[in-house]
Amino acid sequence: MKMISAVIKHFRLDEVRKSLTDMGIEGMTVTEVKGFGRQKGHMEVYRGVEYEVKFLPKIKIEVAIPKERLDAVLKAIQESARTGETGSIGDGKIFVYNLEDVIRVRTGERGKEAI
Amino acid sequence: MKRLLSILFAALTLLSIASFAFAEEAAAAASKIDTGDTAWMLISTALVMLMTPGLALFYGGMVRRKNVLGTIMQSFIALGVVTIIWVLYGYSLSFGPDVGHVIGNLDWAFLNGVGLEPNTDYAATIPHQTFMIFQMMFAVITPALITGAFAERFKFSTYLVFIVVWVTFVYFPLAHWVWGVGGWIRNLGALDFAGGLVVHISSGVSALAAAIVVGKRKGYGKEAMMPHNVTMTLLGAGLLWFGWFGFNGGSAVASGALATSAFVVTHIATAAAALSWTFAEWKHRGKPTALGAASGAVAGLVAITPASGFVGPMSSIVIGLVAGALCYWAVNLKTKFGYDDSLDAVGVHGVGGTWGAIATGLFASKAINAAGNDGLFFGNSSLMVNQLISIGACWVYSFVITLIILKVLDAVMGLRVDEEDEMAGLDHAQHGESGYTL
C-alpha cells in the first residue's frame, strides 16, 4: 500500500477530488497548510510597509491506495492539479510513502480491505 | 374661615397654572423648535455615534489577530467614558459661558440649564440637549482616533485615565477655542466647520506625541506586523464614510441648504481621495490595494471636514485629490522617521486635518456660506492667515499637553503592557478573551 501526500493550489482542490473519486478512490484527508518551494514567498505592501510573505497557503491531500493503483492515481493528481496548459510555478508536489498498515476503526478490518 | 382659605388656594392654583401656560407660550414663541431640524440633528447624532464602532473595525482589522479585541475595546469604551465625562463637566467646559476666551465655566456642569429649550447662541431651532448630545459624539471619537498611534501595546487601565485627562485638558479647551461663544479662535475668524482642528489635528498631533512617548512595538521593523483582517478594515471605513454625513452634514445644526452642501462636498471629496490614494499607490508600488482605497477615503473625509460648510463641489474634488496623494506620501514617510504610529493616525488625521484647514483658507466662499468667509482663491488673504495661526496653535497645544499627560501617566502608572503580555497579545493579557476561537 502507498500513502500519497500531495501539496496543491487551493483552487485546484475540487478538480483533484473529482478526478480521484471518478476513478473510484473512496476517501481522502485534506488539510490547509503553508509552505514554500522554489517559488519562495512574495511581497505584500500595507500602507507603504513591505512584508515578505515567506510561507504561502496551500492544500495538502492525503490518500491511501493499493500499490497497483499508484501510477494511475499519480497521473490523475498531476493532471488535475496542474494550472493552465503547461502548468506554472507553485502548482505543488506529490510525495509517495510506503504504507505499513490501515485499520478501519468500526470493523477492525486491516490492510487493503480497510482503505 | 376654612372656606375662605380654600377659595384663596383655588385662586392661587388657577393663577399659577395660567401664568405657567403663559410663560410656556412666550418661550415657545421665542425659541421655535423646528421638528425638521431636530429630526436631522438626532439622525446626525446617531450617524456620528456609529463612527466610533466603525473606527473600532477600521483599526481592529489592521492589527494582528491577538490584539483585535484590545484595539476594538479602546474605541468602544470611549463611548462609555467620554459620554459620562461630557455630561458631568465636558459640555460645560467646551460650550459653557466663556472664561478668558480659553475655556467655558462650570455653569452647565451636570447639564444644569441644558434643557429642552433651544440655546440661540449655538442652535436656535433645536433643543439645547440635541446640540449637547451631537457635540458629545465628536468628543467620543476624537480620543479613540489617537489609539491608532499606540495600538498593540498600551495598558487598558492607563488608557482609561488617559482619555479622561486628555479630553479634559486638550479636547474641551480646543472645542471652546474654536466653537465656543467667546473662544479666541472663533473670535479670530478662523473657520472650522466640523472639526478639522478640534478633532483631526488635535488627535493626529496627539498621536504623534503618543507614538514618540510610548515607543515602538516589540519587534517593529524585524517581525511582520500585517493587518489580520483587511475586510474588517474596509467595513469600518465604509461605516466611517456613512457616519461622516452626520459629522459634517449635522454640523450645519439644521437641515436644509447648508447641510446639503456639506453632505455633498463630503461625499465628493472622499470619492476623489479614495481614487487619488489608490492611483498614487498603484503608480508607486505597482498594485492598487484595498487598504489603500479605504485609507484614501478616510483621508478625504478628514480633509473635507473643516472646509465642508464653506466650499463648493469642484473645490471639494481638488481637496480630495490632494488629500489622498498627500496622506499616502505622509504615511510612507513614517518608515523614514522611524517612529511607530501603528495605524497611521498621524499620517491620516494629522496631515489630512492640516491640509483641510489650509484648504479652507484657500477654497472657502461666501457664495456657499454667507456666515463664512472668502478664501485666498476668492480674493481674500486674511482668512488664510487666521487659518495658519489656528493650525499652529492647535499643533503646539495638542503636542505639548499630550506629551506632558503621557509623561506623567508613564511615571505614575506606566503606559505599556509588559513584554510578555505584548507578545501574548492584548486580548488575552488585558481582557482575558480571544477575538477568534478558530
XYZ file of C-alpha atoms in Angstrom:
553
model
C 0.000 0.000 0.000
C 1.064 3.539 -0.625
C 0.336 6.840 1.054
C 0.211 9.784 -1.274
C 0.612 13.284 0.103
C 0.043 15.975 -2.489
C 0.517 19.695 -1.868
C -1.562 21.667 -4.366
C -3.084 25.071 -5.006
C -6.334 25.877 -3.210
C -8.421 26.343 -6.292
C -7.457 23.001 -7.835
C -8.887 21.030 -4.913
C -12.282 20.371 -6.494
C -10.652 19.172 -9.725
C -8.330 16.818 -7.890
C -11.152 15.458 -5.750
C -13.286 14.860 -8.828
C -10.536 13.083 -10.757
C -9.855 10.782 -7.797
C -13.472 9.986 -6.988
C -14.115 9.366 -10.716
C -11.513 6.630 -10.639
C -13.047 5.069 -7.550
C -10.865 6.408 -4.758
C -13.173 6.465 -1.770
C -11.546 8.692 0.796
C -9.016 11.392 1.335
C -7.867 13.786 4.034
C -7.486 17.479 3.232
C -5.515 19.994 5.302
C -4.849 23.678 4.841
C -1.101 24.124 5.053
C 1.560 26.761 4.487
C 4.953 26.354 2.956
C 7.280 27.277 0.185
C 9.135 25.650 -2.668
C 11.189 27.102 -5.477
C 8.561 29.786 -5.822
C 9.663 31.210 -2.425
C 7.202 33.698 -0.936
C 6.018 37.021 -2.226
C 5.886 40.645 -1.103
C 2.809 42.349 0.274
C 2.635 46.091 0.863
C 0.352 47.611 3.501
C 0.291 51.393 3.599
C 3.805 51.642 2.287
C 5.284 48.978 4.572
C 6.597 45.894 2.781
C 6.141 42.470 4.277
C 7.768 39.363 2.888
C 5.255 36.547 2.988
C 7.589 33.586 3.400
C 5.016 30.830 3.577
C 2.288 30.536 1.000
C -1.048 28.916 1.750
C -1.583 25.539 0.065
C -3.816 22.499 0.342
C -2.432 19.109 1.325
C -4.334 16.000 0.221
C -3.550 12.614 1.722
C -4.790 9.455 0.020
C -4.109 5.842 0.955
C -4.203 3.471 -2.041
C -3.379 -0.116 -3.016
C 0.075 -0.331 -4.593
C -1.229 -1.337 -8.011
C -3.199 1.862 -8.446
C -0.226 4.102 -7.772
C 0.630 5.159 -11.305
C -2.948 5.899 -12.273
C -3.543 7.965 -9.134
C -0.311 9.909 -9.531
C -1.215 10.694 -13.123
C -4.723 11.805 -12.142
C -3.469 14.126 -9.403
C -0.742 15.575 -11.550
C -3.111 16.333 -14.400
C -5.889 17.768 -12.285
C -3.627 19.881 -10.060
C -1.772 21.461 -12.941
C -2.806 25.018 -13.815
C -3.014 26.190 -17.400
C -1.841 24.199 -20.391
C 1.725 23.677 -19.318
C 1.432 24.237 -15.599
C 3.034 27.040 -13.600
C 5.379 27.630 -10.686
C 3.697 26.817 -7.387
C 1.423 24.077 -8.729
C 2.736 21.820 -5.982
C 4.368 18.464 -5.317
C 3.346 14.873 -4.762
C 5.074 12.728 -2.159
C 4.753 8.945 -2.051
C 5.381 6.775 1.024
C 5.162 3.114 1.784
C 2.152 2.480 3.969
C 2.559 -0.214 6.605
C -0.987 -0.838 7.612
C -4.515 0.602 7.677
C -7.169 -0.234 10.255
C -10.848 0.621 9.933
C -11.944 1.743 13.393
C -15.529 0.498 13.097
C -14.887 -3.099 11.959
C -11.263 -3.732 12.756
C -10.540 -4.690 9.086
C -6.886 -4.275 8.200
C -4.755 -3.608 5.160
C -6.261 -3.229 1.681
C -9.742 -4.064 2.959
C -9.669 -1.070 5.218
C -8.643 1.501 2.581
C -62.502 80.827 57.587
C -61.834 77.409 56.196
C -63.944 78.238 53.181
C -62.090 81.456 52.590
C -58.790 79.629 52.672
C -59.906 77.059 50.164
C -61.129 79.766 47.797
C -57.824 81.547 48.150
C -55.921 78.322 47.453
C -58.060 77.592 44.380
C -57.476 81.097 43.071
C -53.721 80.793 43.552
C -53.667 77.453 41.814
C -55.592 78.827 38.862
C -53.335 81.832 38.689
C -50.158 79.710 38.731
C -51.492 77.420 36.032
C -52.418 80.402 33.912
C -49.060 82.099 34.366
C -47.251 78.817 33.693
C -49.172 78.376 30.457
C -48.444 81.948 29.504
C -44.712 81.532 30.183
C -44.593 78.377 28.105
C -46.322 80.150 25.238
C -43.860 83.020 25.381
C -40.885 80.656 25.423
C -42.295 78.718 22.507
C -42.710 81.904 20.524
C -39.141 82.975 21.229
C -37.464 79.639 20.564
C -39.497 77.851 17.889
C -38.156 74.332 17.821
C -38.127 73.152 14.230
C -39.046 69.498 14.024
C -37.262 69.043 10.686
C -34.036 70.448 12.098
C -34.396 68.403 15.249
C -35.029 65.218 13.296
C -31.947 65.766 11.144
C -29.791 66.554 14.161
C -30.920 63.457 16.051
C -30.190 61.323 12.996
C -26.843 63.056 12.539
C -26.025 62.357 16.170
C -26.788 58.684 15.654
C -24.663 58.670 12.470
C -21.706 60.205 14.293
C -22.168 57.715 17.130
C -21.831 54.868 14.608
C -18.438 56.200 13.532
C -16.828 55.076 16.780
C -17.668 51.365 16.371
C -16.817 51.925 12.676
C -13.410 53.204 13.732
C -13.088 50.170 16.015
C -13.495 47.880 12.988
C -11.259 50.072 10.813
C -8.459 49.894 13.364
C -9.290 46.366 14.538
C -8.702 44.882 11.101
C -5.282 46.494 10.809
C -3.740 44.927 13.909
C -2.588 41.357 14.429
C -5.303 38.909 15.447
C -4.052 38.672 19.041
C -4.823 42.378 19.509
C -8.155 42.696 17.734
C -10.311 42.957 20.856
C -7.870 45.193 22.682
C -7.933 47.593 19.758
C -11.704 47.490 19.306
C -12.158 47.960 23.041
C -10.082 51.142 23.056
C -12.569 52.767 20.699
C -15.686 51.172 22.127
C -15.042 52.105 25.749
C -14.631 55.764 24.754
C -18.404 55.743 24.193
C -18.794 54.915 27.867
C -16.115 57.076 29.438
C -16.393 60.262 27.398
C -20.201 60.262 27.486
C -20.195 60.402 31.282
C -17.387 62.983 31.459
C -19.188 65.079 28.846
C -22.441 65.314 30.802
C -20.668 65.845 34.141
C -18.478 68.772 33.068
C -17.182 68.376 29.498
C -20.030 70.105 27.731
C -19.855 72.993 30.162
C -16.095 73.447 29.733
C -16.461 73.280 25.944
C -19.570 75.332 25.284
C -20.457 76.915 28.604
C -20.108 80.635 29.398
C -16.654 81.872 28.393
C -13.754 82.381 30.782
C -10.922 84.469 29.300
C -11.580 83.187 25.746
C -9.895 79.864 26.545
C -12.408 77.683 28.371
C -16.050 77.502 29.374
C -17.019 77.775 33.030
C -18.879 75.197 35.089
C -22.330 76.823 34.953
C -23.591 73.974 32.780
C -21.902 71.191 34.753
C -24.191 68.186 35.340
C -26.206 69.602 32.424
C -27.551 72.351 34.645
C -29.604 74.631 32.459
C -29.101 72.414 29.423
C -32.728 71.627 28.834
C -35.144 71.103 26.018
C -35.438 74.751 25.019
C -33.065 75.909 22.278
C -29.885 77.780 23.083
C -29.904 80.533 20.495
C -26.113 81.017 20.677
C -25.485 77.603 19.173
C -28.648 76.328 17.539
C -31.837 78.353 17.589
C -34.188 75.726 16.235
C -33.361 72.532 18.126
C -33.495 71.611 21.809
C -30.312 72.506 23.672
C -29.890 68.850 24.636
C -29.899 67.852 20.967
C -26.932 70.134 20.338
C -25.283 68.842 23.516
C -25.508 65.184 22.522
C -24.489 65.853 18.899
C -21.322 67.506 20.159
C -20.829 64.645 22.624
C -20.269 62.187 19.781
C -17.364 64.303 18.483
C -15.770 64.253 21.915
C -16.202 60.465 21.993
C -14.496 59.648 18.714
C -11.574 62.076 18.994
C -9.553 60.297 21.717
C -10.397 56.984 20.028
C -8.645 58.259 16.876
C -5.408 58.642 18.834
C -5.348 54.925 19.679
C -4.119 54.189 16.156
C -0.718 55.543 17.214
C -0.184 53.218 20.176
C -2.219 50.179 19.137
C -0.979 46.753 20.249
C 0.982 47.893 23.329
C -0.986 50.281 25.580
C -2.249 49.331 29.047
C -6.030 49.438 29.253
C -6.086 50.872 32.789
C -3.770 53.723 31.824
C -5.773 54.254 28.651
C -8.957 54.871 30.651
C -7.219 57.533 32.729
C -5.576 58.950 29.605
C -8.838 59.617 27.804
C -10.356 61.339 30.839
C -7.317 63.579 31.270
C -6.852 64.135 27.533
C -10.409 65.267 26.812
C -10.289 67.482 29.895
C -7.043 69.253 29.084
C -6.902 69.059 25.287
C -10.314 68.454 23.708
C -12.547 70.659 25.876
C -10.293 73.745 25.668
C -9.822 73.317 21.902
C -13.556 72.865 21.341
C -14.089 76.073 23.306
C -11.400 77.983 21.384
C -12.862 77.032 18.030
C -16.615 76.736 18.565
C -17.470 78.134 21.993
C -19.022 81.593 22.165
C -16.101 83.815 23.187
C -13.431 81.275 22.171
C -10.343 83.074 20.839
C -10.060 81.154 17.537
C -13.743 81.725 16.876
C -13.234 85.420 17.632
C -10.163 85.477 15.384
C -12.340 84.460 12.451
C -10.633 81.174 11.603
C -13.061 78.643 10.131
C -13.506 75.033 11.196
C -16.878 73.714 10.134
C -16.940 70.207 11.550
C -13.722 69.763 13.478
C -10.582 69.756 11.352
C -8.747 71.476 14.191
C -10.709 70.194 17.140
C -10.997 66.571 16.077
C -8.402 65.719 13.454
C -5.401 67.950 14.038
C -5.761 67.526 17.800
C -5.956 63.723 17.567
C -3.331 63.426 14.818
C -0.798 65.619 16.598
C -1.502 63.943 19.933
C -0.964 60.652 18.132
C 2.481 61.853 17.072
C 3.347 62.725 20.664
C 1.973 59.361 21.792
C 3.899 57.346 19.193
C 7.103 59.043 20.348
C 6.499 58.688 24.107
C 5.073 55.164 24.038
C 7.787 53.809 21.759
C 7.830 51.146 19.113
C 6.146 47.772 19.310
C 8.421 44.869 20.219
C 9.902 43.516 17.033
C 8.844 46.549 14.970
C 10.785 46.555 11.723
C 12.018 42.999 12.304
C 8.828 40.968 12.510
C 5.937 41.060 10.088
C 3.050 43.040 11.589
C 0.463 42.605 8.898
C -3.190 43.570 9.181
C -5.055 40.434 10.215
C -8.368 41.240 8.543
C -8.460 43.847 5.791
C -12.121 43.049 5.071
C -12.970 44.268 8.583
C -10.987 47.424 7.909
C -12.933 48.068 4.703
C -16.219 47.571 6.548
C -15.060 50.028 9.202
C -14.027 52.549 6.543
C -17.485 52.203 4.978
C -19.171 52.871 8.312
C -16.920 55.891 8.873
C -17.853 57.264 5.455
C -21.559 56.705 6.224
C -21.337 58.277 9.673
C -19.407 61.243 8.347
C -22.543 62.519 6.602
C -23.854 63.212 10.098
C -20.499 64.552 11.240
C -20.278 67.174 8.514
C -23.917 67.479 7.416
C -25.033 67.752 11.041
C -22.505 70.493 11.714
C -24.884 72.846 9.932
C -27.014 72.385 13.114
C -30.097 72.500 10.927
C -31.461 70.620 7.968
C -31.638 72.437 4.666
C -29.304 74.074 2.176
C -26.088 74.233 4.215
C -26.467 70.666 5.489
C -26.986 69.517 1.916
C -23.944 71.393 0.691
C -21.773 69.919 3.449
C -23.149 66.438 2.734
C -22.474 66.749 -1.000
C -18.893 68.018 -0.736
C -18.130 65.409 1.938
C -19.050 62.630 -0.436
C -17.262 64.113 -3.440
C -14.003 64.831 -1.623
C -13.994 61.329 -0.160
C -14.505 59.700 -3.541
C -11.710 61.810 -5.039
C -9.332 60.973 -2.194
C -10.048 57.230 -2.395
C -9.139 57.357 -6.085
C -6.127 59.563 -5.523
C -4.547 57.325 -2.841
C -5.282 54.231 -4.920
C -3.662 55.613 -8.064
C -0.703 57.076 -6.157
C -0.057 53.667 -4.623
C -0.616 51.879 -7.926
C 1.951 54.067 -9.630
C 4.419 53.956 -6.737
C 4.154 50.309 -5.654
C 2.629 48.598 -8.645
C -0.674 47.483 -7.129
C -3.911 49.271 -6.160
C -4.649 47.884 -2.678
C -7.950 47.684 -0.825
C -6.330 49.071 2.314
C -5.118 51.986 0.203
C -8.615 52.731 -1.104
C -10.008 52.627 2.453
C -7.196 54.816 3.788
C -7.670 57.300 0.966
C -11.378 57.562 1.718
C -10.681 58.317 5.376
C -8.008 60.865 4.388
C -10.599 62.584 2.167
C -13.189 62.600 4.936
C -10.665 64.130 7.322
C -9.541 66.801 4.859
C -13.003 67.968 3.842
C -14.192 68.187 7.454
C -13.071 71.751 8.316
C -13.991 73.003 4.828
C -17.263 71.135 4.412
C -19.579 74.044 5.220
C -17.679 76.611 3.179
C -16.647 75.114 -0.160
C -18.359 74.074 -3.386
C -18.341 70.709 -5.159
C -15.493 71.469 -7.598
C -13.261 72.747 -4.803
C -14.018 69.557 -2.899
C -12.666 67.438 -5.757
C -9.342 69.264 -5.524
C -9.320 68.978 -1.720
C -9.925 65.237 -2.001
C -7.390 64.592 -4.749
C -4.658 66.381 -2.832
C -5.652 64.682 0.445
C -5.347 61.154 -0.955
C -1.922 61.603 -2.520
C -0.588 63.786 0.309
C -1.606 61.379 3.067
C -0.220 58.431 1.087
C 3.078 60.252 0.900
C 2.923 61.157 4.616
C 2.232 57.565 5.634
C 5.223 56.411 3.602
C 7.421 58.925 5.438
C 6.787 57.115 8.723
C 9.356 54.442 7.952
C 11.945 57.173 7.264
C 11.363 58.968 10.575
C 11.417 55.707 12.483
C 8.532 56.202 14.925
C 5.896 53.501 15.165
C 2.486 55.049 14.531
C 0.897 51.592 14.250
C -2.210 52.531 12.306
C -1.165 55.896 10.832
C -3.212 58.250 12.971
C -0.556 60.920 12.317
C -0.331 60.463 8.553
C -4.084 60.355 8.026
C -5.582 62.613 10.718
C -2.696 64.967 11.481
C -1.642 65.572 7.899
C -5.155 65.265 6.410
C -6.603 67.634 9.030
C -3.844 70.173 8.487
C -4.369 70.101 4.732
C -8.116 70.506 5.255
C -7.638 73.549 7.476
C -5.286 75.102 4.890
C -7.700 74.192 2.087
C -10.452 76.024 3.967
C -8.287 79.140 3.740
C -7.897 78.558 0.001
C -11.335 77.460 -1.168
C -13.887 78.929 1.274
C -16.512 81.057 -0.433
C -19.261 83.319 0.861
C -21.329 82.147 -2.074
C -21.575 78.767 -0.342
C -21.992 80.042 3.208
C -22.601 83.724 3.861
C -21.698 83.204 7.519
C -18.224 82.024 6.464
C -15.638 83.993 4.575
C -13.855 84.114 1.219
C -10.585 82.224 0.913
C -7.390 83.018 -0.947
C -8.757 81.811 -4.291
C -11.768 84.072 -3.842
C -9.678 87.174 -3.297
C -9.213 87.270 0.477
C -5.847 86.509 2.039
C -6.739 87.377 5.631
C -8.642 84.123 6.181
C -5.530 82.127 5.302
C -3.525 84.000 7.914
C -6.149 83.140 10.521
C -6.203 79.515 9.419
C -2.423 79.257 9.764
C -2.496 80.836 13.222
C -5.192 78.429 14.360
C -3.346 75.423 12.875
C -0.094 76.434 14.573
C -1.818 76.991 17.921
C -3.617 73.676 17.682
C -0.444 71.770 16.755
C 1.653 73.248 19.556
C -1.046 72.982 22.227
C -2.053 69.409 21.399
C 1.525 68.201 21.115
C 2.830 69.786 24.303
C -0.120 68.955 26.542
C -0.336 65.364 25.305
C 3.397 64.951 25.848
C 3.043 66.173 29.430
C -0.003 63.987 30.116
C 1.725 60.856 28.833
C 4.977 61.557 30.685
C 3.068 61.972 33.949
C 0.957 58.867 33.369
C 4.088 56.917 32.485
C 5.666 57.897 35.797
C 2.513 57.256 37.822
C 1.062 54.079 36.346
C 3.084 53.089 33.282
C 1.903 53.312 29.688
C 2.801 49.954 28.227
C 1.876 46.390 28.970
C 4.903 44.324 29.958
C 6.896 42.484 27.347
C 5.343 39.099 27.950
C 1.824 40.492 27.677
C 2.730 42.301 24.480
C 3.946 39.038 22.976
C 0.806 37.208 24.121
C -1.399 39.989 22.753
C -3.671 42.491 24.451
C -6.800 40.374 24.039
C -5.638 37.633 26.327
C -3.360 39.683 28.595
C -5.644 42.685 29.187
C -9.137 41.336 28.692
C -8.944 37.564 29.156
C -10.698 36.979 25.852
C -9.868 35.848 22.342
C -11.244 37.501 19.238
C -11.428 34.204 17.400
C -11.634 30.633 18.590
C -10.781 29.147 15.194
